[in-house]
mmCIF file with all atom_site columns, C-alpha atoms in Angstrom:
data_model
loop_
_atom_site.group_PDB
_atom_site.id
_atom_site.type_symbol
_atom_site.label_atom_id
_atom_site.label_alt_id
_atom_site.label_comp_id
_atom_site.label_asym_id
_atom_site.label_entity_id
_atom_site.label_seq_id
_atom_site.pdbx_PDB_ins_code
_atom_site.Cartn_x
_atom_site.Cartn_y
_atom_site.Cartn_z
_atom_site.occupancy
_atom_site.B_iso_or_equiv
_atom_site.pdbx_formal_charge
_atom_site.auth_seq_id
_atom_site.auth_comp_id
_atom_site.auth_asym_id
_atom_site.auth_atom_id
_atom_site.pdbx_PDB_model_num
ATOM 1   C CA . GLN K 1 1   ? -9.999  -12.343 13.300 1.00 71.00 ? 22  GLN K CA 1
ATOM 2   C CA . LYS K 1 2   ? -7.144  -10.029 14.206 1.00 81.00 ? 23  LYS K CA 1
ATOM 3   C CA . GLU K 1 3   ? -3.643  -10.971 13.089 1.00 91.00 ? 24  GLU K CA 1
ATOM 4   C CA . VAL K 1 4   ? -2.282  -10.567 16.610 1.00 94.00 ? 25  VAL K CA 1
ATOM 5   C CA . GLU K 1 5   ? -4.300  -11.546 19.681 1.00 94.00 ? 26  GLU K CA 1
ATOM 6   C CA . GLN K 1 6   ? -3.367  -10.428 23.168 1.00 94.00 ? 27  GLN K CA 1
ATOM 7   C CA . ASP K 1 7   ? -5.406  -10.749 26.364 1.00 85.00 ? 28  ASP K CA 1
ATOM 8   C CA . PRO K 1 8   ? -5.967  -7.186  27.600 1.00 81.00 ? 29  PRO K CA 1
ATOM 9   C CA . GLY K 1 9   ? -6.104  -8.262  31.248 1.00 85.00 ? 30  GLY K CA 1
ATOM 10  C CA . PRO K 1 10  ? -5.885  -6.427  33.530 1.00 92.00 ? 31  PRO K CA 1
ATOM 11  C CA . LEU K 1 11  ? -3.294  -8.448  35.404 1.00 95.00 ? 32  LEU K CA 1
ATOM 12  C CA . SER K 1 12  ? -2.512  -7.720  39.061 1.00 96.00 ? 33  SER K CA 1
ATOM 13  C CA . VAL K 1 13  ? 0.368   -9.427  40.866 1.00 96.00 ? 34  VAL K CA 1
ATOM 14  C CA . PRO K 1 14  ? 2.189   -8.927  44.195 1.00 97.00 ? 35  PRO K CA 1
ATOM 15  C CA . GLU K 1 15  ? 5.697   -7.499  44.187 1.00 97.00 ? 36  GLU K CA 1
ATOM 16  C CA . GLY K 1 16  ? 8.298   -10.181 43.546 1.00 97.00 ? 37  GLY K CA 1
ATOM 17  C CA . ALA K 1 17  ? 5.981   -12.414 41.513 1.00 97.00 ? 38  ALA K CA 1
ATOM 18  C CA . ILE K 1 18  ? 6.659   -13.612 37.985 1.00 97.00 ? 39  ILE K CA 1
ATOM 19  C CA . VAL K 1 19  ? 4.565   -11.839 35.368 1.00 97.00 ? 40  VAL K CA 1
ATOM 20  C CA . SER K 1 20  ? 3.652   -13.951 32.367 1.00 96.00 ? 41  SER K CA 1
ATOM 21  C CA . LEU K 1 21  ? 2.340   -12.324 29.192 1.00 97.00 ? 42  LEU K CA 1
ATOM 22  C CA . ASN K 1 22  ? 1.589   -13.897 25.855 1.00 96.00 ? 43  ASN K CA 1
ATOM 23  C CA . CYS K 1 23  ? 0.304   -13.314 22.350 1.00 97.00 ? 44  CYS K CA 1
ATOM 24  C CA . THR K 1 24  ? -0.841  -15.518 19.525 1.00 97.00 ? 45  THR K CA 1
ATOM 25  C CA . TYR K 1 25  ? -0.753  -14.662 15.851 1.00 97.00 ? 46  TYR K CA 1
ATOM 26  C CA . SER K 1 26  ? -2.082  -15.982 12.580 1.00 95.00 ? 47  SER K CA 1
ATOM 27  C CA . ASN K 1 27  ? 0.350   -14.619 9.963  1.00 94.00 ? 48  ASN K CA 1
ATOM 28  C CA . SER K 1 28  ? 3.043   -17.240 9.370  1.00 94.00 ? 49  SER K CA 1
ATOM 29  C CA . ALA K 1 29  ? 5.199   -14.627 7.586  1.00 94.00 ? 50  ALA K CA 1
ATOM 30  C CA . PHE K 1 30  ? 5.967   -12.880 10.877 1.00 95.00 ? 51  PHE K CA 1
ATOM 31  C CA . GLN K 1 31  ? 9.609   -13.427 11.801 1.00 93.00 ? 52  GLN K CA 1
ATOM 32  C CA . TYR K 1 32  ? 10.493  -10.381 13.913 1.00 93.00 ? 53  TYR K CA 1
ATOM 33  C CA . PHE K 1 33  ? 8.913   -10.256 17.368 1.00 94.00 ? 54  PHE K CA 1
ATOM 34  C CA . MET K 1 34  ? 8.953   -7.414  19.863 1.00 94.00 ? 55  MET K CA 1
ATOM 35  C CA . TRP K 1 35  ? 7.636   -6.439  23.248 1.00 96.00 ? 56  TRP K CA 1
ATOM 36  C CA . TYR K 1 36  ? 6.984   -2.806  24.096 1.00 95.00 ? 57  TYR K CA 1
ATOM 37  C CA . ARG K 1 37  ? 6.213   -1.239  27.460 1.00 96.00 ? 58  ARG K CA 1
ATOM 38  C CA . GLN K 1 38  ? 3.990   1.816   27.701 1.00 95.00 ? 59  GLN K CA 1
ATOM 39  C CA . TYR K 1 39  ? 3.515   3.912   30.791 1.00 94.00 ? 60  TYR K CA 1
ATOM 40  C CA . SER K 1 40  ? 0.371   5.989   31.149 1.00 89.00 ? 61  SER K CA 1
ATOM 41  C CA . ARG K 1 41  ? 0.338   9.060   28.895 1.00 85.00 ? 62  ARG K CA 1
ATOM 42  C CA . LYS K 1 42  ? 3.673   8.131   27.309 1.00 89.00 ? 63  LYS K CA 1
ATOM 43  C CA . GLY K 1 43  ? 4.804   6.632   24.032 1.00 90.00 ? 64  GLY K CA 1
ATOM 44  C CA . PRO K 1 44  ? 5.826   2.953   23.969 1.00 92.00 ? 65  PRO K CA 1
ATOM 45  C CA . GLU K 1 45  ? 9.429   1.886   24.501 1.00 91.00 ? 66  GLU K CA 1
ATOM 46  C CA . LEU K 1 46  ? 11.040  -1.221  23.048 1.00 91.00 ? 67  LEU K CA 1
ATOM 47  C CA . LEU K 1 47  ? 11.797  -3.864  25.695 1.00 94.00 ? 68  LEU K CA 1
ATOM 48  C CA . MET K 1 48  ? 12.765  -6.951  23.750 1.00 93.00 ? 69  MET K CA 1
ATOM 49  C CA . TYR K 1 49  ? 13.441  -7.834  20.107 1.00 92.00 ? 70  TYR K CA 1
ATOM 50  C CA . THR K 1 50  ? 13.691  -11.403 18.857 1.00 91.00 ? 71  THR K CA 1
ATOM 51  C CA . TYR K 1 51  ? 14.278  -12.735 15.389 1.00 88.00 ? 72  TYR K CA 1
ATOM 52  C CA . SER K 1 52  ? 12.630  -16.064 14.537 1.00 86.00 ? 73  SER K CA 1
ATOM 53  C CA . SER K 1 53  ? 12.139  -18.739 17.214 1.00 85.00 ? 74  SER K CA 1
ATOM 54  C CA . GLY K 1 54  ? 13.961  -19.092 20.496 1.00 87.00 ? 75  GLY K CA 1
ATOM 55  C CA . ASN K 1 55  ? 14.541  -17.402 23.810 1.00 92.00 ? 76  ASN K CA 1
ATOM 56  C CA . LYS K 1 56  ? 16.151  -14.104 24.678 1.00 94.00 ? 77  LYS K CA 1
ATOM 57  C CA . GLU K 1 57  ? 17.000  -12.863 28.141 1.00 95.00 ? 78  GLU K CA 1
ATOM 58  C CA . ASP K 1 58  ? 17.757  -9.331  29.300 1.00 94.00 ? 79  ASP K CA 1
ATOM 59  C CA . GLY K 1 59  ? 18.042  -8.846  33.026 1.00 96.00 ? 80  GLY K CA 1
ATOM 60  C CA . ARG K 1 60  ? 14.678  -9.687  34.604 1.00 97.00 ? 81  ARG K CA 1
ATOM 61  C CA . PHE K 1 61  ? 12.988  -10.025 31.214 1.00 97.00 ? 82  PHE K CA 1
ATOM 62  C CA . THR K 1 62  ? 12.790  -13.183 29.087 1.00 97.00 ? 83  THR K CA 1
ATOM 63  C CA . ALA K 1 63  ? 11.119  -13.339 25.691 1.00 97.00 ? 84  ALA K CA 1
ATOM 64  C CA . GLN K 1 64  ? 10.166  -16.628 24.062 1.00 96.00 ? 85  GLN K CA 1
ATOM 65  C CA . VAL K 1 65  ? 9.024   -17.272 20.509 1.00 96.00 ? 86  VAL K CA 1
ATOM 66  C CA . ASP K 1 66  ? 7.471   -20.517 19.302 1.00 94.00 ? 87  ASP K CA 1
ATOM 67  C CA . LYS K 1 67  ? 6.829   -20.103 15.593 1.00 93.00 ? 88  LYS K CA 1
ATOM 68  C CA . SER K 1 68  ? 5.455   -23.621 15.223 1.00 93.00 ? 89  SER K CA 1
ATOM 69  C CA . SER K 1 69  ? 2.631   -22.731 17.618 1.00 94.00 ? 90  SER K CA 1
ATOM 70  C CA . LYS K 1 70  ? 2.462   -19.053 16.559 1.00 95.00 ? 91  LYS K CA 1
ATOM 71  C CA . TYR K 1 71  ? 2.855   -18.071 20.199 1.00 95.00 ? 92  TYR K CA 1
ATOM 72  C CA . ILE K 1 72  ? 5.133   -15.588 21.939 1.00 97.00 ? 93  ILE K CA 1
ATOM 73  C CA . SER K 1 73  ? 5.656   -14.899 25.629 1.00 97.00 ? 94  SER K CA 1
ATOM 74  C CA . LEU K 1 74  ? 7.273   -12.361 27.904 1.00 97.00 ? 95  LEU K CA 1
ATOM 75  C CA . PHE K 1 75  ? 8.241   -13.193 31.471 1.00 97.00 ? 96  PHE K CA 1
ATOM 76  C CA . ILE K 1 76  ? 9.164   -10.608 34.077 1.00 97.00 ? 97  ILE K CA 1
ATOM 77  C CA . ARG K 1 77  ? 10.958  -12.032 37.113 1.00 97.00 ? 98  ARG K CA 1
ATOM 78  C CA . ASP K 1 78  ? 11.043  -10.409 40.537 1.00 97.00 ? 99  ASP K CA 1
ATOM 79  C CA . SER K 1 79  ? 8.419   -7.889  39.459 1.00 97.00 ? 100 SER K CA 1
ATOM 80  C CA . GLN K 1 80  ? 8.559   -4.374  40.909 1.00 97.00 ? 101 GLN K CA 1
ATOM 81  C CA . PRO K 1 81  ? 5.882   -1.671  41.249 1.00 97.00 ? 102 PRO K CA 1
ATOM 82  C CA . SER K 1 82  ? 7.810   0.251   38.583 1.00 96.00 ? 103 SER K CA 1
ATOM 83  C CA . ASP K 1 83  ? 6.924   -2.568  36.145 1.00 97.00 ? 104 ASP K CA 1
ATOM 84  C CA . SER K 1 84  ? 3.273   -1.471  36.307 1.00 97.00 ? 105 SER K CA 1
ATOM 85  C CA . ALA K 1 85  ? 2.464   -0.512  32.736 1.00 97.00 ? 106 ALA K CA 1
ATOM 86  C CA . THR K 1 86  ? 0.780   -1.721  29.576 1.00 95.00 ? 107 THR K CA 1
ATOM 87  C CA . TYR K 1 87  ? 2.776   -4.327  27.665 1.00 97.00 ? 108 TYR K CA 1
ATOM 88  C CA . LEU K 1 88  ? 2.253   -4.641  23.934 1.00 95.00 ? 109 LEU K CA 1
ATOM 89  C CA . CYS K 1 89  ? 3.466   -7.451  21.730 1.00 96.00 ? 110 CYS K CA 1
ATOM 90  C CA . ALA K 1 90  ? 4.325   -6.535  18.153 1.00 94.00 ? 111 ALA K CA 1
ATOM 91  C CA . MET K 1 91  ? 5.362   -8.469  15.069 1.00 94.00 ? 112 MET K CA 1
ATOM 92  C CA . SER K 1 92  ? 6.708   -7.888  11.613 1.00 93.00 ? 113 SER K CA 1
ATOM 93  C CA . ALA K 1 93  ? 7.363   -9.896  8.487  1.00 93.00 ? 114 ALA K CA 1
ATOM 94  C CA . ASN K 1 94  ? 9.870   -7.492  6.955  1.00 90.00 ? 115 ASN K CA 1
ATOM 95  C CA . ASP K 1 95  ? 11.325  -5.447  9.858  1.00 87.00 ? 116 ASP K CA 1
ATOM 96  C CA . TYR K 1 96  ? 9.428   -2.373  8.641  1.00 91.00 ? 117 TYR K CA 1
ATOM 97  C CA . LYS K 1 97  ? 5.656   -2.964  8.809  1.00 93.00 ? 118 LYS K CA 1
ATOM 98  C CA . LEU K 1 98  ? 4.527   -3.549  12.377 1.00 92.00 ? 119 LEU K CA 1
ATOM 99  C CA . SER K 1 99  ? 1.395   -5.174  13.803 1.00 93.00 ? 120 SER K CA 1
ATOM 100 C CA . PHE K 1 100 ? 0.585   -4.797  17.496 1.00 94.00 ? 121 PHE K CA 1
ATOM 101 C CA . GLY K 1 101 ? -1.496  -6.705  19.967 1.00 94.00 ? 122 GLY K CA 1
ATOM 102 C CA . ALA K 1 102 ? -4.088  -4.811  21.992 1.00 93.00 ? 123 ALA K CA 1
ATOM 103 C CA . GLY K 1 103 ? -1.812  -4.610  25.050 1.00 94.00 ? 124 GLY K CA 1
ATOM 104 C CA . THR K 1 104 ? -2.049  -6.106  28.547 1.00 95.00 ? 125 THR K CA 1
ATOM 105 C CA . THR K 1 105 ? -2.292  -3.780  31.543 1.00 95.00 ? 126 THR K CA 1
ATOM 106 C CA . VAL K 1 106 ? -0.150  -4.999  34.435 1.00 97.00 ? 127 VAL K CA 1
ATOM 107 C CA . THR K 1 107 ? -0.242  -3.751  38.037 1.00 97.00 ? 128 THR K CA 1
ATOM 108 C CA . VAL K 1 108 ? 2.426   -4.858  40.513 1.00 97.00 ? 129 VAL K CA 1
ATOM 109 C CA . ARG K 1 109 ? 1.197   -4.361  44.081 1.00 96.00 ? 130 ARG K CA 1
ATOM 110 C CA . ALA K 1 110 ? 3.745   -3.284  46.701 1.00 94.00 ? 131 ALA K CA 1
ATOM 111 C CA . GLU N 2 1   ? 18.776  16.428  22.920 1.00 83.00 ? 147 GLU N CA 1
ATOM 112 C CA . ALA N 2 2   ? 17.651  13.538  20.701 1.00 82.00 ? 148 ALA N CA 1
ATOM 113 C CA . GLN N 2 3   ? 13.939  13.762  20.234 1.00 93.00 ? 149 GLN N CA 1
ATOM 114 C CA . VAL N 2 4   ? 10.857  13.334  18.083 1.00 96.00 ? 150 VAL N CA 1
ATOM 115 C CA . THR N 2 5   ? 8.513   16.295  18.111 1.00 96.00 ? 151 THR N CA 1
ATOM 116 C CA . GLN N 2 6   ? 4.883   16.409  17.047 1.00 97.00 ? 152 GLN N CA 1
ATOM 117 C CA . ASN N 2 7   ? 2.616   19.374  16.498 1.00 97.00 ? 153 ASN N CA 1
ATOM 118 C CA . PRO N 2 8   ? -0.006  20.123  17.493 1.00 97.00 ? 154 PRO N CA 1
ATOM 119 C CA . ARG N 2 9   ? -0.282  18.151  20.734 1.00 96.00 ? 155 ARG N CA 1
ATOM 120 C CA . TYR N 2 10  ? -4.038  18.617  20.942 1.00 97.00 ? 156 TYR N CA 1
ATOM 121 C CA . LEU N 2 11  ? -6.463  19.406  18.159 1.00 96.00 ? 157 LEU N CA 1
ATOM 122 C CA . ILE N 2 12  ? -10.231 19.701  17.919 1.00 97.00 ? 158 ILE N CA 1
ATOM 123 C CA . THR N 2 13  ? -11.587 20.006  14.404 1.00 96.00 ? 159 THR N CA 1
ATOM 124 C CA . VAL N 2 14  ? -14.734 19.405  12.389 1.00 96.00 ? 160 VAL N CA 1
ATOM 125 C CA . THR N 2 15  ? -15.566 16.763  9.824  1.00 97.00 ? 161 THR N CA 1
ATOM 126 C CA . GLY N 2 16  ? -14.103 17.478  6.414  1.00 96.00 ? 162 GLY N CA 1
ATOM 127 C CA . LYS N 2 17  ? -11.624 20.192  7.371  1.00 96.00 ? 163 LYS N CA 1
ATOM 128 C CA . LYS N 2 18  ? -8.183  19.198  6.095  1.00 97.00 ? 164 LYS N CA 1
ATOM 129 C CA . LEU N 2 19  ? -5.443  19.042  8.686  1.00 97.00 ? 165 LEU N CA 1
ATOM 130 C CA . THR N 2 20  ? -1.764  18.165  8.965  1.00 98.00 ? 166 THR N CA 1
ATOM 131 C CA . VAL N 2 21  ? 0.061   16.780  11.981 1.00 98.00 ? 167 VAL N CA 1
ATOM 132 C CA . THR N 2 22  ? 3.772   17.424  11.757 1.00 98.00 ? 168 THR N CA 1
ATOM 133 C CA . CYS N 2 23  ? 6.516   15.085  12.939 1.00 98.00 ? 169 CYS N CA 1
ATOM 134 C CA . SER N 2 24  ? 10.193  15.921  13.083 1.00 98.00 ? 170 SER N CA 1
ATOM 135 C CA . GLN N 2 25  ? 13.253  14.062  14.387 1.00 97.00 ? 171 GLN N CA 1
ATOM 136 C CA . ASN N 2 26  ? 16.781  15.357  14.960 1.00 95.00 ? 172 ASN N CA 1
ATOM 137 C CA . MET N 2 27  ? 18.628  12.011  15.000 1.00 95.00 ? 173 MET N CA 1
ATOM 138 C CA . ASN N 2 28  ? 19.200  11.545  11.256 1.00 95.00 ? 174 ASN N CA 1
ATOM 139 C CA . HIS N 2 29  ? 17.027  8.436   11.363 1.00 95.00 ? 175 HIS N CA 1
ATOM 140 C CA . GLU N 2 30  ? 16.046  6.698   8.140  1.00 96.00 ? 176 GLU N CA 1
ATOM 141 C CA . TYR N 2 31  ? 12.900  4.971   9.435  1.00 96.00 ? 177 TYR N CA 1
ATOM 142 C CA . MET N 2 32  ? 9.818   6.907   10.496 1.00 97.00 ? 178 MET N CA 1
ATOM 143 C CA . SER N 2 33  ? 6.305   5.739   11.214 1.00 97.00 ? 179 SER N CA 1
ATOM 144 C CA . TRP N 2 34  ? 2.846   6.896   12.249 1.00 98.00 ? 180 TRP N CA 1
ATOM 145 C CA . TYR N 2 35  ? 0.561   5.012   14.658 1.00 97.00 ? 181 TYR N CA 1
ATOM 146 C CA . ARG N 2 36  ? -2.848  5.569   16.114 1.00 97.00 ? 182 ARG N CA 1
ATOM 147 C CA . GLN N 2 37  ? -3.891  4.280   19.515 1.00 96.00 ? 183 GLN N CA 1
ATOM 148 C CA . ASP N 2 38  ? -7.501  3.565   20.471 1.00 93.00 ? 184 ASP N CA 1
ATOM 149 C CA . PRO N 2 39  ? -8.858  1.971   23.675 1.00 88.00 ? 185 PRO N CA 1
ATOM 150 C CA . GLY N 2 40  ? -9.095  -1.791  23.370 1.00 83.00 ? 186 GLY N CA 1
ATOM 151 C CA . LEU N 2 41  ? -7.335  -1.823  19.988 1.00 86.00 ? 187 LEU N CA 1
ATOM 152 C CA . GLY N 2 42  ? -3.780  -1.044  21.003 1.00 86.00 ? 188 GLY N CA 1
ATOM 153 C CA . LEU N 2 43  ? -1.453  0.632   18.542 1.00 92.00 ? 189 LEU N CA 1
ATOM 154 C CA . ARG N 2 44  ? -2.050  0.352   14.844 1.00 95.00 ? 190 ARG N CA 1
ATOM 155 C CA . GLN N 2 45  ? 0.443   1.419   12.210 1.00 96.00 ? 191 GLN N CA 1
ATOM 156 C CA . ILE N 2 46  ? -0.860  3.891   9.626  1.00 98.00 ? 192 ILE N CA 1
ATOM 157 C CA . TYR N 2 47  ? 2.133   4.483   7.333  1.00 97.00 ? 193 TYR N CA 1
ATOM 158 C CA . TYR N 2 48  ? 5.863   4.035   7.516  1.00 97.00 ? 194 TYR N CA 1
ATOM 159 C CA . SER N 2 49  ? 8.843   5.369   5.618  1.00 97.00 ? 195 SER N CA 1
ATOM 160 C CA . MET N 2 50  ? 12.165  3.623   5.105  1.00 95.00 ? 196 MET N CA 1
ATOM 161 C CA . ASN N 2 51  ? 13.861  6.762   3.776  1.00 95.00 ? 197 ASN N CA 1
ATOM 162 C CA . VAL N 2 52  ? 13.280  9.955   1.818  1.00 95.00 ? 198 VAL N CA 1
ATOM 163 C CA . GLU N 2 53  ? 10.607  9.456   -0.853 1.00 95.00 ? 199 GLU N CA 1
ATOM 164 C CA . VAL N 2 54  ? 10.039  5.827   0.249  1.00 95.00 ? 200 VAL N CA 1
ATOM 165 C CA . THR N 2 55  ? 6.763   5.192   2.073  1.00 97.00 ? 201 THR N CA 1
ATOM 166 C CA . ASP N 2 56  ? 4.412   2.254   2.466  1.00 96.00 ? 202 ASP N CA 1
ATOM 167 C CA . LYS N 2 57  ? 1.076   1.420   4.051  1.00 96.00 ? 203 LYS N CA 1
ATOM 168 C CA . GLY N 2 58  ? 0.645   0.033   7.513  1.00 95.00 ? 204 GLY N CA 1
ATOM 169 C CA . ASP N 2 59  ? -2.429  -1.783  8.766  1.00 92.00 ? 205 ASP N CA 1
ATOM 170 C CA . VAL N 2 60  ? -4.831  1.202   8.734  1.00 95.00 ? 206 VAL N CA 1
ATOM 171 C CA . PRO N 2 61  ? -3.872  3.673   5.939  1.00 97.00 ? 207 PRO N CA 1
ATOM 172 C CA . GLU N 2 62  ? -7.407  4.551   4.784  1.00 97.00 ? 208 GLU N CA 1
ATOM 173 C CA . GLY N 2 63  ? -8.178  8.262   5.135  1.00 97.00 ? 209 GLY N CA 1
ATOM 174 C CA . TYR N 2 64  ? -4.535  9.282   5.653  1.00 98.00 ? 210 TYR N CA 1
ATOM 175 C CA . LYS N 2 65  ? -1.718  10.546  3.458  1.00 98.00 ? 211 LYS N CA 1
ATOM 176 C CA . VAL N 2 66  ? 1.968   10.975  4.164  1.00 97.00 ? 212 VAL N CA 1
ATOM 177 C CA . SER N 2 67  ? 5.017   12.359  2.424  1.00 95.00 ? 213 SER N CA 1
ATOM 178 C CA . ARG N 2 68  ? 8.751   12.163  3.123  1.00 97.00 ? 214 ARG N CA 1
ATOM 179 C CA . LYS N 2 69  ? 10.489  14.937  1.239  1.00 97.00 ? 215 LYS N CA 1
ATOM 180 C CA . GLU N 2 70  ? 13.164  15.513  3.869  1.00 96.00 ? 216 GLU N CA 1
ATOM 181 C CA . LYS N 2 71  ? 14.809  12.975  6.112  1.00 96.00 ? 217 LYS N CA 1
ATOM 182 C CA . ARG N 2 72  ? 13.837  14.722  9.340  1.00 97.00 ? 218 ARG N CA 1
ATOM 183 C CA . ASN N 2 73  ? 10.124  15.356  8.606  1.00 98.00 ? 219 ASN N CA 1
ATOM 184 C CA . PHE N 2 74  ? 7.215   12.981  8.130  1.00 98.00 ? 220 PHE N CA 1
ATOM 185 C CA . PRO N 2 75  ? 3.873   14.822  8.192  1.00 98.00 ? 221 PRO N CA 1
ATOM 186 C CA . LEU N 2 76  ? 0.530   13.025  8.481  1.00 98.00 ? 222 LEU N CA 1
ATOM 187 C CA . ILE N 2 77  ? -2.264  14.515  6.382  1.00 98.00 ? 223 ILE N CA 1
ATOM 188 C CA . LEU N 2 78  ? -5.982  13.989  6.897  1.00 97.00 ? 224 LEU N CA 1
ATOM 189 C CA . GLU N 2 79  ? -7.595  15.308  3.729  1.00 95.00 ? 225 GLU N CA 1
ATOM 190 C CA . SER N 2 80  ? -11.185 14.992  4.967  1.00 97.00 ? 226 SER N CA 1
ATOM 191 C CA . PRO N 2 81  ? -11.240 13.986  8.645  1.00 97.00 ? 227 PRO N CA 1
ATOM 192 C CA . SER N 2 82  ? -14.145 11.975  9.981  1.00 97.00 ? 228 SER N CA 1
ATOM 193 C CA . PRO N 2 83  ? -15.198 11.222  13.586 1.00 97.00 ? 229 PRO N CA 1
ATOM 194 C CA . ASN N 2 84  ? -13.743 7.681   13.377 1.00 96.00 ? 230 ASN N CA 1
ATOM 195 C CA . GLN N 2 85  ? -10.314 9.293   13.065 1.00 98.00 ? 231 GLN N CA 1
ATOM 196 C CA . THR N 2 86  ? -10.625 10.654  16.585 1.00 98.00 ? 232 THR N CA 1
ATOM 197 C CA . SER N 2 87  ? -7.631  9.068   18.279 1.00 97.00 ? 233 SER N CA 1
ATOM 198 C CA . LEU N 2 88  ? -4.223  9.466   19.904 1.00 97.00 ? 234 LEU N CA 1
ATOM 199 C CA . TYR N 2 89  ? -1.522  9.630   17.227 1.00 98.00 ? 235 TYR N CA 1
ATOM 200 C CA . PHE N 2 90  ? 2.149   8.786   17.715 1.00 97.00 ? 236 PHE N CA 1
ATOM 201 C CA . CYS N 2 91  ? 5.030   9.440   15.377 1.00 97.00 ? 237 CYS N CA 1
ATOM 202 C CA . ALA N 2 92  ? 8.206   7.387   15.811 1.00 96.00 ? 238 ALA N CA 1
ATOM 203 C CA . SER N 2 93  ? 11.635  7.058   14.271 1.00 96.00 ? 239 SER N CA 1
ATOM 204 C CA . SER N 2 94  ? 14.495  4.577   14.370 1.00 94.00 ? 240 SER N CA 1
ATOM 205 C CA . LEU N 2 95  ? 17.941  4.338   12.835 1.00 91.00 ? 241 LEU N CA 1
ATOM 206 C CA . ALA N 2 96  ? 16.915  2.094   9.938  1.00 88.00 ? 242 ALA N CA 1
ATOM 207 C CA . ARG N 2 97  ? 14.641  -0.778  10.957 1.00 86.00 ? 243 ARG N CA 1
ATOM 208 C CA . LEU N 2 98  ? 12.285  -1.950  13.689 1.00 82.00 ? 244 LEU N CA 1
ATOM 209 C CA . ARG N 2 99  ? 15.076  -3.957  15.353 1.00 80.00 ? 245 ARG N CA 1
ATOM 210 C CA . GLU N 2 100 ? 16.606  -0.670  16.399 1.00 80.00 ? 246 GLU N CA 1
ATOM 211 C CA . THR N 2 101 ? 14.894  1.226   19.179 1.00 85.00 ? 247 THR N CA 1
ATOM 212 C CA . GLN N 2 102 ? 12.010  3.345   17.986 1.00 89.00 ? 248 GLN N CA 1
ATOM 213 C CA . TYR N 2 103 ? 11.870  6.778   19.561 1.00 92.00 ? 249 TYR N CA 1
ATOM 214 C CA . PHE N 2 104 ? 8.295   7.937   19.990 1.00 93.00 ? 250 PHE N CA 1
ATOM 215 C CA . GLY N 2 105 ? 6.979   11.460  19.953 1.00 94.00 ? 251 GLY N CA 1
ATOM 216 C CA . PRO N 2 106 ? 4.761   12.776  22.768 1.00 93.00 ? 252 PRO N CA 1
ATOM 217 C CA . GLY N 2 107 ? 1.533   12.038  20.918 1.00 95.00 ? 253 GLY N CA 1
ATOM 218 C CA . THR N 2 108 ? -1.180  14.165  19.317 1.00 97.00 ? 254 THR N CA 1
ATOM 219 C CA . ARG N 2 109 ? -4.703  13.868  20.670 1.00 97.00 ? 255 ARG N CA 1
ATOM 220 C CA . LEU N 2 110 ? -7.195  14.532  17.867 1.00 97.00 ? 256 LEU N CA 1
ATOM 221 C CA . LEU N 2 111 ? -10.949 15.017  18.243 1.00 98.00 ? 257 LEU N CA 1
ATOM 222 C CA . VAL N 2 112 ? -13.041 15.217  15.067 1.00 97.00 ? 258 VAL N CA 1
ATOM 223 C CA . LEU N 2 113 ? -16.557 16.507  15.617 1.00 96.00 ? 259 LEU N CA 1
#
């Protein structure tokens, strides 16, 4: 079993919809949680960083961490075609070693 | 311009022929890392370095070596490449830790025959 599980999708939504992404994990030592966005043929870029449990909001993006359930989520409100990308969850126990999920491919239809 | 550079960008080689992929950053970052990306598996960390002469294993270090003799450079060495190391490789750097934005290089596409 992989340490980080993420449904690869693909996920297709109409413009303006809420995109909901999630990951589960098995390593209880993880305490740093991240979401990256990767456009085709590009390197990933950090979207959200959360330490421990709780919610974090940044514009149209909201990240949630539930350590008791070992479950993290990313919500994208008012989705735009420019949000079409692969979204990867990532986690770390020490803020140095990083474990990624497989990534979910999202398409926002205009 | 702040950037992470990787060379070569594309490489075709044969099994067993030693190769080095270079990575260099011009931002005076302490943290550097190597990842490989394979379809269906996402990104997997190979090695990371917290500073000069300080390196540690990621999730998939087997078959790879790294060194950090200078702050700006973090080369990835494949002593005896095998076909299962065919992949897209990314180098990245950040100021000190993962909580800071990682800047990724353009990627190196490696094919081992």
